PDB file of C-alpha atoms in Angstrom:
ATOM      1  CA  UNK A  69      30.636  -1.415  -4.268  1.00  0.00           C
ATOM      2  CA  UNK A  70      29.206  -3.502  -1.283  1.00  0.00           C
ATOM      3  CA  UNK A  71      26.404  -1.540  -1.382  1.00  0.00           C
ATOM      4  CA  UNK A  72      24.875  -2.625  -4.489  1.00  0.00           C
ATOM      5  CA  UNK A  73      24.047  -5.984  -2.898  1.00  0.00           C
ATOM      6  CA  UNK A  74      21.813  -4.673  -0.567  1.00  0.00           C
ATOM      7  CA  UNK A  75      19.892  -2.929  -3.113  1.00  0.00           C
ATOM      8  CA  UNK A  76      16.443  -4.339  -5.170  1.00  0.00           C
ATOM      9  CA  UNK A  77      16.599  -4.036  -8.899  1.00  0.00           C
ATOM     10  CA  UNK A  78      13.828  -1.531  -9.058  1.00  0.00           C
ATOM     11  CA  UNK A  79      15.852   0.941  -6.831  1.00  0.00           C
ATOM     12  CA  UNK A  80      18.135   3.287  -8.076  1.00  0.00           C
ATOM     13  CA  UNK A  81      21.315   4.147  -6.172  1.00  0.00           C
ATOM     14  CA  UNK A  82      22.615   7.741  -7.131  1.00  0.00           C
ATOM     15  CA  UNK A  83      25.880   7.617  -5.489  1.00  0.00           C
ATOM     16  CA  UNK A  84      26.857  11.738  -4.397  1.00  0.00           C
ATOM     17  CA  UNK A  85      29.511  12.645  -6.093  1.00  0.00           C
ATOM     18  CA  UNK A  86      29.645  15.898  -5.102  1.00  0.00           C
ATOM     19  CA  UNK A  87      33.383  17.077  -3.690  1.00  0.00           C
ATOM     20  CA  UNK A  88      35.105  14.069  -5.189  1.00  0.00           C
ATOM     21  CA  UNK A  89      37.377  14.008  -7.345  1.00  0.00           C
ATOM     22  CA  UNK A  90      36.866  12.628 -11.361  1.00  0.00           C
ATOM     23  CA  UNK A  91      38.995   9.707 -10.867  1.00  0.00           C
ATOM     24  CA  UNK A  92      36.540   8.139  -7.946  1.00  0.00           C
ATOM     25  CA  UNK A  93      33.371   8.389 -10.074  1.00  0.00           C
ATOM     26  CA  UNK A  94      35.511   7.005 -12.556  1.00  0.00           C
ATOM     27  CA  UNK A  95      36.350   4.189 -10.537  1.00  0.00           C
ATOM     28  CA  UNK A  96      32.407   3.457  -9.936  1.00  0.00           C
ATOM     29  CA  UNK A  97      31.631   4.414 -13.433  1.00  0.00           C
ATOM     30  CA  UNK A  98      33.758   0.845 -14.347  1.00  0.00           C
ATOM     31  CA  UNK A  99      31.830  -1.225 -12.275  1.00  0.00           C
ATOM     32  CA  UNK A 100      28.520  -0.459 -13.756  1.00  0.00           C
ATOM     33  CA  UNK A 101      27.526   2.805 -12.154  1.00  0.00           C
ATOM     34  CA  UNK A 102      25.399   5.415 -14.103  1.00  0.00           C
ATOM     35  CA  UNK A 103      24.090   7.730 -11.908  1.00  0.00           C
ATOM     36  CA  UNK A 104      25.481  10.682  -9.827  1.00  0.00           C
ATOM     37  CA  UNK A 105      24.681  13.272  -8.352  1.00  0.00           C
ATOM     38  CA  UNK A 106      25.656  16.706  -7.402  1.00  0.00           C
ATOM     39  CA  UNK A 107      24.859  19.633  -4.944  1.00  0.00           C
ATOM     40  CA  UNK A 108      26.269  22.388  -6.743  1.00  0.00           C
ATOM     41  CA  UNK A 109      25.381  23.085 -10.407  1.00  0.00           C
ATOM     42  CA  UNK A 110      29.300  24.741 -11.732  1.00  0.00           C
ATOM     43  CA  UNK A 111      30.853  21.299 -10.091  1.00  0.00           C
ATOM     44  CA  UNK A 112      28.166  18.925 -11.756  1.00  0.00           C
ATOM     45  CA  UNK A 113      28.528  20.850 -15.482  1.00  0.00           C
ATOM     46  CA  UNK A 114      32.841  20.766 -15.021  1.00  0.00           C
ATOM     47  CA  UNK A 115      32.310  16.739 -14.391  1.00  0.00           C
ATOM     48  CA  UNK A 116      29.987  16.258 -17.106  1.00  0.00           C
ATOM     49  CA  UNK A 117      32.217  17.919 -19.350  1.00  0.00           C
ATOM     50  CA  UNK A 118      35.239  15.183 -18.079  1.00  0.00           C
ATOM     51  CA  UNK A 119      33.337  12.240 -17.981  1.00  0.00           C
ATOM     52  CA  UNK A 120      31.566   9.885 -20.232  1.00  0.00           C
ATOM     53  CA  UNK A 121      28.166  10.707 -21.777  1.00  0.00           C
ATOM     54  CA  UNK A 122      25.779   7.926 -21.113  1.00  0.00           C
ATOM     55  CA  UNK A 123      26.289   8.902 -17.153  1.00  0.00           C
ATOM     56  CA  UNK A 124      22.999  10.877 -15.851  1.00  0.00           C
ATOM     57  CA  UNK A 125      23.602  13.595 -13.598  1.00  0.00           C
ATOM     58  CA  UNK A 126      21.086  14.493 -10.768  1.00  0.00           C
ATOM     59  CA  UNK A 127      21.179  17.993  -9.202  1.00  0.00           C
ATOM     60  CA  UNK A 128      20.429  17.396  -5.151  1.00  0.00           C
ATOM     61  CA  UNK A 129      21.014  20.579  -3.769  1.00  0.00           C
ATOM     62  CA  UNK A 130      19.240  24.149  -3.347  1.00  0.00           C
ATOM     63  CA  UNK A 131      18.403  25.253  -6.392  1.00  0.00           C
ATOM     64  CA  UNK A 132      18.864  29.057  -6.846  1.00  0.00           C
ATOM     65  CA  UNK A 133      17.051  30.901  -9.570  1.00  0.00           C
ATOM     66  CA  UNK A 134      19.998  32.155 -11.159  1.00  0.00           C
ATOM     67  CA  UNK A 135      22.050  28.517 -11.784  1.00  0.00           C
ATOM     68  CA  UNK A 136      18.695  27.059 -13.733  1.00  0.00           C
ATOM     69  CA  UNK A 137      19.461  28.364 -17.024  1.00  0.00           C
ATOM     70  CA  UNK A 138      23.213  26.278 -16.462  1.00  0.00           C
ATOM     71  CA  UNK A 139      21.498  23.540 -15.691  1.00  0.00           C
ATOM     72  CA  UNK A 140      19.723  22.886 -19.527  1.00  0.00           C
ATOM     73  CA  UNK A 141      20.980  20.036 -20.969  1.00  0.00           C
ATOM     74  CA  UNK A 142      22.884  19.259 -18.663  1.00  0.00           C
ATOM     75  CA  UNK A 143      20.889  17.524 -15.777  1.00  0.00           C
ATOM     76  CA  UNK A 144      18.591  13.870 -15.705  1.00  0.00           C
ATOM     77  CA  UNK A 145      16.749  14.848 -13.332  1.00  0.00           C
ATOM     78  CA  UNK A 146      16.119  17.621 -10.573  1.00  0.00           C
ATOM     79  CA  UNK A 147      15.592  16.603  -7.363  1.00  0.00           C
ATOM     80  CA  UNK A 148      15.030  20.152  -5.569  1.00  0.00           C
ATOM     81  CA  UNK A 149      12.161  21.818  -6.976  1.00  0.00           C
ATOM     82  CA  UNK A 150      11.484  23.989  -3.647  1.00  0.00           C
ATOM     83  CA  UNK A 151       9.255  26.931  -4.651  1.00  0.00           C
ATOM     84  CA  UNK A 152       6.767  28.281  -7.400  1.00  0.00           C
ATOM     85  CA  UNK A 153       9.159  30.787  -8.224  1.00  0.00           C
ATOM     86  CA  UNK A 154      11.646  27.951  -8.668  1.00  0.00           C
ATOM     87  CA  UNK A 155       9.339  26.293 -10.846  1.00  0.00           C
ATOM     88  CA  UNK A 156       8.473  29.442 -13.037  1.00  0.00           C
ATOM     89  CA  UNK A 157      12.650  30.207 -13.434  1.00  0.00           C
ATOM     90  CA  UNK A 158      12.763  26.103 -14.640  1.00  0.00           C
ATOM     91  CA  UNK A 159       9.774  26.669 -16.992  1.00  0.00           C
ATOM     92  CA  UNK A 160      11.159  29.726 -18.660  1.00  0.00           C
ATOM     93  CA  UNK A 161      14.874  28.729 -18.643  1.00  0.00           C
ATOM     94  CA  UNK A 162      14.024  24.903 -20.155  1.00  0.00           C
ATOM     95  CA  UNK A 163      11.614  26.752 -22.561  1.00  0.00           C
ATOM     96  CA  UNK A 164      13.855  29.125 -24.339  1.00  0.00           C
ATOM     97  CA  UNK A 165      15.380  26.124 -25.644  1.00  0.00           C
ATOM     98  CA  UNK A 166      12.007  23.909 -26.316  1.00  0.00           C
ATOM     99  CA  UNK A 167      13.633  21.579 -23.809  1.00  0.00           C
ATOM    100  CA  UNK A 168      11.225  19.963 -20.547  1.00  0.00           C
ATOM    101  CA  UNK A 169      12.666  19.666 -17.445  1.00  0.00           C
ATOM    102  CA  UNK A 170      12.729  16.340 -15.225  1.00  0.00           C
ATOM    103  CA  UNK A 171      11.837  17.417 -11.581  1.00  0.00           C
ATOM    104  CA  UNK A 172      11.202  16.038  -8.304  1.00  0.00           C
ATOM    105  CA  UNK A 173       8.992  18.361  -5.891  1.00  0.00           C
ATOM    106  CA  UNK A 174      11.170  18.412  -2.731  1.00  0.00           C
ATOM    107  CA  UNK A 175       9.056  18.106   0.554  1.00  0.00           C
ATOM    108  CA  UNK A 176      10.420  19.405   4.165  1.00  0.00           C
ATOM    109  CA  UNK A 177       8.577  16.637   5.718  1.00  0.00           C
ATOM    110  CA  UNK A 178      10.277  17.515   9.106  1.00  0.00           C
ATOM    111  CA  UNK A 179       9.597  21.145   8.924  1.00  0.00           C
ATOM    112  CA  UNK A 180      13.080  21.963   9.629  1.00  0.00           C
ATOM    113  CA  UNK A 181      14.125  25.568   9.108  1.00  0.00           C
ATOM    114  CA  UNK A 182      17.732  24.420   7.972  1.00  0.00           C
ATOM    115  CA  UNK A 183      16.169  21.868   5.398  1.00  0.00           C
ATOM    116  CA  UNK A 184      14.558  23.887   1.577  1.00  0.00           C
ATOM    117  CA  UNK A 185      11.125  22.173   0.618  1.00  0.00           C
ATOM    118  CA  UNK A 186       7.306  22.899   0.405  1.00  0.00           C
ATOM    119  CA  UNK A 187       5.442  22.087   3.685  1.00  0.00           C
ATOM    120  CA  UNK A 188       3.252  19.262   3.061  1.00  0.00           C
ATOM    121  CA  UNK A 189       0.060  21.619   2.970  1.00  0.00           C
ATOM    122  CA  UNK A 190       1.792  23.532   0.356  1.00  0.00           C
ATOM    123  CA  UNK A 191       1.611  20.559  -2.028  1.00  0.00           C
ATOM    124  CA  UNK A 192      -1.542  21.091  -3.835  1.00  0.00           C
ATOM    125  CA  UNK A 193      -0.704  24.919  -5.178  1.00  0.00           C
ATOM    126  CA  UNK A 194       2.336  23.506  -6.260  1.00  0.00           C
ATOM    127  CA  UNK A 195       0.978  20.952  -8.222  1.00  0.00           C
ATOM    128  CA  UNK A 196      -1.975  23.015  -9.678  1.00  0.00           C
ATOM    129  CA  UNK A 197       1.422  25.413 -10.746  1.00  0.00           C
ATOM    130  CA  UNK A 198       2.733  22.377 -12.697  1.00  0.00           C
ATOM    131  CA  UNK A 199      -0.180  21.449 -14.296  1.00  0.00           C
ATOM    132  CA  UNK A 200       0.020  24.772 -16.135  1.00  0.00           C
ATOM    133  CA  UNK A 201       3.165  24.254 -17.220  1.00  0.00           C
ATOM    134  CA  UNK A 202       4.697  23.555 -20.977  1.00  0.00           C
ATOM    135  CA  UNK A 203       8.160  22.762 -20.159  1.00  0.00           C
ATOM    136  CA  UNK A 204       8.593  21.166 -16.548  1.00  0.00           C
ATOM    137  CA  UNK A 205       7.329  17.438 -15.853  1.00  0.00           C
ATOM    138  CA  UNK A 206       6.968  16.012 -11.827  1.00  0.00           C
ATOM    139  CA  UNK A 207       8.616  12.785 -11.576  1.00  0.00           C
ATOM    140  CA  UNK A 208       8.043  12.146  -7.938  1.00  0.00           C
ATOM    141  CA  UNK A 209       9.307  13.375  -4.595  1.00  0.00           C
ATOM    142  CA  UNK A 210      12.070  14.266  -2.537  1.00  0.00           C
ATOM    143  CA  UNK A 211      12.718  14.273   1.025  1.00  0.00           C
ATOM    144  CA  UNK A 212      15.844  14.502   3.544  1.00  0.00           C
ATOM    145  CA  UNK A 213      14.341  13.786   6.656  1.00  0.00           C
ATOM    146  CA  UNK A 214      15.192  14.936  10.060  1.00  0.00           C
ATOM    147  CA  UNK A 215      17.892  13.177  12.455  1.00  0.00           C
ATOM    148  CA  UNK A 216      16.773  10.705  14.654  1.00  0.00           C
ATOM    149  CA  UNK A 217      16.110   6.966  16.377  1.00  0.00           C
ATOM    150  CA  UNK A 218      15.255   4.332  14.000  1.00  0.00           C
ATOM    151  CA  UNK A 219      11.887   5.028  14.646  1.00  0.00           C
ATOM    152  CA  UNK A 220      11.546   8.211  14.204  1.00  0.00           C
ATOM    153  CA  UNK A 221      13.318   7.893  10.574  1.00  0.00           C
ATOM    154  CA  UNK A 222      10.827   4.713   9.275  1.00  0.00           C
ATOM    155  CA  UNK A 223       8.113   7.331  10.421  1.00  0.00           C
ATOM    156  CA  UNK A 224       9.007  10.161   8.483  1.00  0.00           C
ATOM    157  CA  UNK A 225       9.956   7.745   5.643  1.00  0.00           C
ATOM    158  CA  UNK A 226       6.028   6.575   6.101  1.00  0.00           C
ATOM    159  CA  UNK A 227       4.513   9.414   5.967  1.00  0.00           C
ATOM    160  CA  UNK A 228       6.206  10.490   2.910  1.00  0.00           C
ATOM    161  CA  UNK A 229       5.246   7.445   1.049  1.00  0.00           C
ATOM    162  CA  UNK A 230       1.719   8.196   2.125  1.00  0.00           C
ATOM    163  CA  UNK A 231       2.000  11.633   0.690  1.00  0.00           C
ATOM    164  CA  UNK A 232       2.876  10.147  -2.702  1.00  0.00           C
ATOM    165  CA  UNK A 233       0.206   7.719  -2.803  1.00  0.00           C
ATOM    166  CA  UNK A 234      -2.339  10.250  -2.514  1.00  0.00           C
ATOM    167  CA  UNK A 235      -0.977  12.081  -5.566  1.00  0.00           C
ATOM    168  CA  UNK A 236      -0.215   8.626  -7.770  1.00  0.00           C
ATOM    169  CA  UNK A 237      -4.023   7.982  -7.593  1.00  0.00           C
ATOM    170  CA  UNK A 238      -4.669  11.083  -9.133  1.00  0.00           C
ATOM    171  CA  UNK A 239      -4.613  11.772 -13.389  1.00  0.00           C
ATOM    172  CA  UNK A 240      -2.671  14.702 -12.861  1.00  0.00           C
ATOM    173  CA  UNK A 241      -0.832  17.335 -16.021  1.00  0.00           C
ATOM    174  CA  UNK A 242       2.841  17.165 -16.224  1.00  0.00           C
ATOM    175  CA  UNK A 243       2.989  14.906 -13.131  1.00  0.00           C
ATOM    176  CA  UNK A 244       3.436  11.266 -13.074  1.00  0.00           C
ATOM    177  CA  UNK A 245       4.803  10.018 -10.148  1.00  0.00           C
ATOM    178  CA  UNK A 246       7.528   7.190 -10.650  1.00  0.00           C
ATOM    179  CA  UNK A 247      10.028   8.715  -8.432  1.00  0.00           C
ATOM    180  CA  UNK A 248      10.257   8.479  -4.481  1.00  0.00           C
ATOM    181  CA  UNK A 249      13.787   9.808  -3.695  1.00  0.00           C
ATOM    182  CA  UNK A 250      14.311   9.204   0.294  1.00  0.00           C
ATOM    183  CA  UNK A 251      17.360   7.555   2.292  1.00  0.00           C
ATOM    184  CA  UNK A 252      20.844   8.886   2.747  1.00  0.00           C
ATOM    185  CA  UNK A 253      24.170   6.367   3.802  1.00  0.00           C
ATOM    186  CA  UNK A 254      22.895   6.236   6.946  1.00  0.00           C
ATOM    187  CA  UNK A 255      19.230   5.354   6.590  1.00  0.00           C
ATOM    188  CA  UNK A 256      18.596   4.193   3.090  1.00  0.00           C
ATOM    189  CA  UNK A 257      17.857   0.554   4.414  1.00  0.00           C
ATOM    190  CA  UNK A 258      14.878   1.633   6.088  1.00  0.00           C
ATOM    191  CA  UNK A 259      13.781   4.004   2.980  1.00  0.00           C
ATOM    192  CA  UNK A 260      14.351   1.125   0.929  1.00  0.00           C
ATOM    193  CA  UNK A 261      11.395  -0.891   3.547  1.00  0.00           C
ATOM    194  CA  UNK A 262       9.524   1.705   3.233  1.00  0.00           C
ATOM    195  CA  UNK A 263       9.147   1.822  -0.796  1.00  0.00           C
ATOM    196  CA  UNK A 264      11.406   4.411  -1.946  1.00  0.00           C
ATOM    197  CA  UNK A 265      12.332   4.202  -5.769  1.00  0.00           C
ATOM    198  CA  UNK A 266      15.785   6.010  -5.295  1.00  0.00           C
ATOM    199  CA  UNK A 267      18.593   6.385  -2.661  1.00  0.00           C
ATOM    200  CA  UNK A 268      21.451   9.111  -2.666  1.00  0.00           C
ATOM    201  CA  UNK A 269      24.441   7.652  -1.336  1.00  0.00           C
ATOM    202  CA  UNK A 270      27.735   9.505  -0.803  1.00  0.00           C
ATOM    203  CA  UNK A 271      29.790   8.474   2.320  1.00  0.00           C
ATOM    204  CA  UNK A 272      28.617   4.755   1.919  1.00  0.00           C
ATOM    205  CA  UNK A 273      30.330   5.008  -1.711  1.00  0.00           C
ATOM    206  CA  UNK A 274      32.989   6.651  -1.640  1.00  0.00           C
ATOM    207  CA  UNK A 275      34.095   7.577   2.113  1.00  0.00           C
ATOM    208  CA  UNK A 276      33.826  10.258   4.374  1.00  0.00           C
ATOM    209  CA  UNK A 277      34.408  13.843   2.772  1.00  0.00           C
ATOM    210  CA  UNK A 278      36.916  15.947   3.738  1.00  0.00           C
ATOM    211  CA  UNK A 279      36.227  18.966   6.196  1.00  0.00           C
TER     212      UNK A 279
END
């Protein structure tokens, strides 16, 4: 994969998986890659059940209540914790099996109506909701950030990082923030500038999907 060599050792590349077939992530699975990830939780938990067990799966797309309980043991890490409610469905579906859930708190730092995530203002009831949890841990943040010029994209990249500086500095339950999950095929260079810890990269991996 070309991309790897414009990637630091301290970021992880998830390459999106999600609508391709098991014999391309096999492909990148034999040249070192670990990582995937998947927007719908039935076509992530048919994969895993395919494919080899030391790969970690990452769910990166809406999250409804009802697919959490499918998603136990079977997910590294959530990146689309969107809601309280969300976060109370994780807590009580992880829970029944004295398992702790690995989630990212999705922000909709373009306050797009098409886009799921908590406003930024939002982001102190949701963490006050974690810290009274038994069962879910915050690893960082998520954003997809709006279209736009170059600029436009290294600002909203910016502010996020911002965002999760201002909760790092705090000693926080259930939250440690390790995680900044920001920049797509098309923009990931300028997330990587502007300090995020993870990329999710789909097109750049393994080509266009199909319509």
């Amino acid at each position: 994969m070309e991309i790897l060599k414009d990637i630091p050792n301290d970021v992880t590349l998830v390459a999106v998986s999600k609508t391709k077939p098991v014999e391309m992530i096999i492909e990148s699975y034999n040249i070192g890659q670990r990582d995937f990830g998947e927007n719908k939780v039935q076509e992530l938990i048919s994969k895993k059940e395919m494919l080899p067990d030391d790969i970690r799966w990452h769910f990166i797309g809406k999250l409804q209540t009802n697919k959490v309980k499918y998603l136990v043991n079977n997910v590294y890490l959530i990146h689309s914790l969107s809601s309280i409610k969300l976060l109370g469905k994780i807590e009580s579906e992880f829970g029944k099996n004295n398992l702790s859930a690995d989630v990212l708190i999705q922000i909709n730092i373009g306050r797009e109506e098409s886009k799921s995530g908590i406003y930024e203002e939002e982001l102190e009831d949701m963490i006050k909701a974690v810290e009274n949890c038994n069962h879910v841990n915050v690893k960082g943040l998520m954003v997809i950030i709006p279209k736009g010029t170059y600029e436009e994209k290294r600002y909203y990249f910016n502010k996020t990082k911002k965002i999760f500086d201002n909760v790092i500095d705090r000693k926080l339950n259930n939250i440690s923030m390790q995680v900044l999950s920001m920049g797509m095929t098309n923009d990931y260079k300028i997330a990587i500038q502007e300090a995020a810890t993870m990329i999710r990269v789909g097109s750049g991996i393994f080509g266009l999907r199909e319509k």
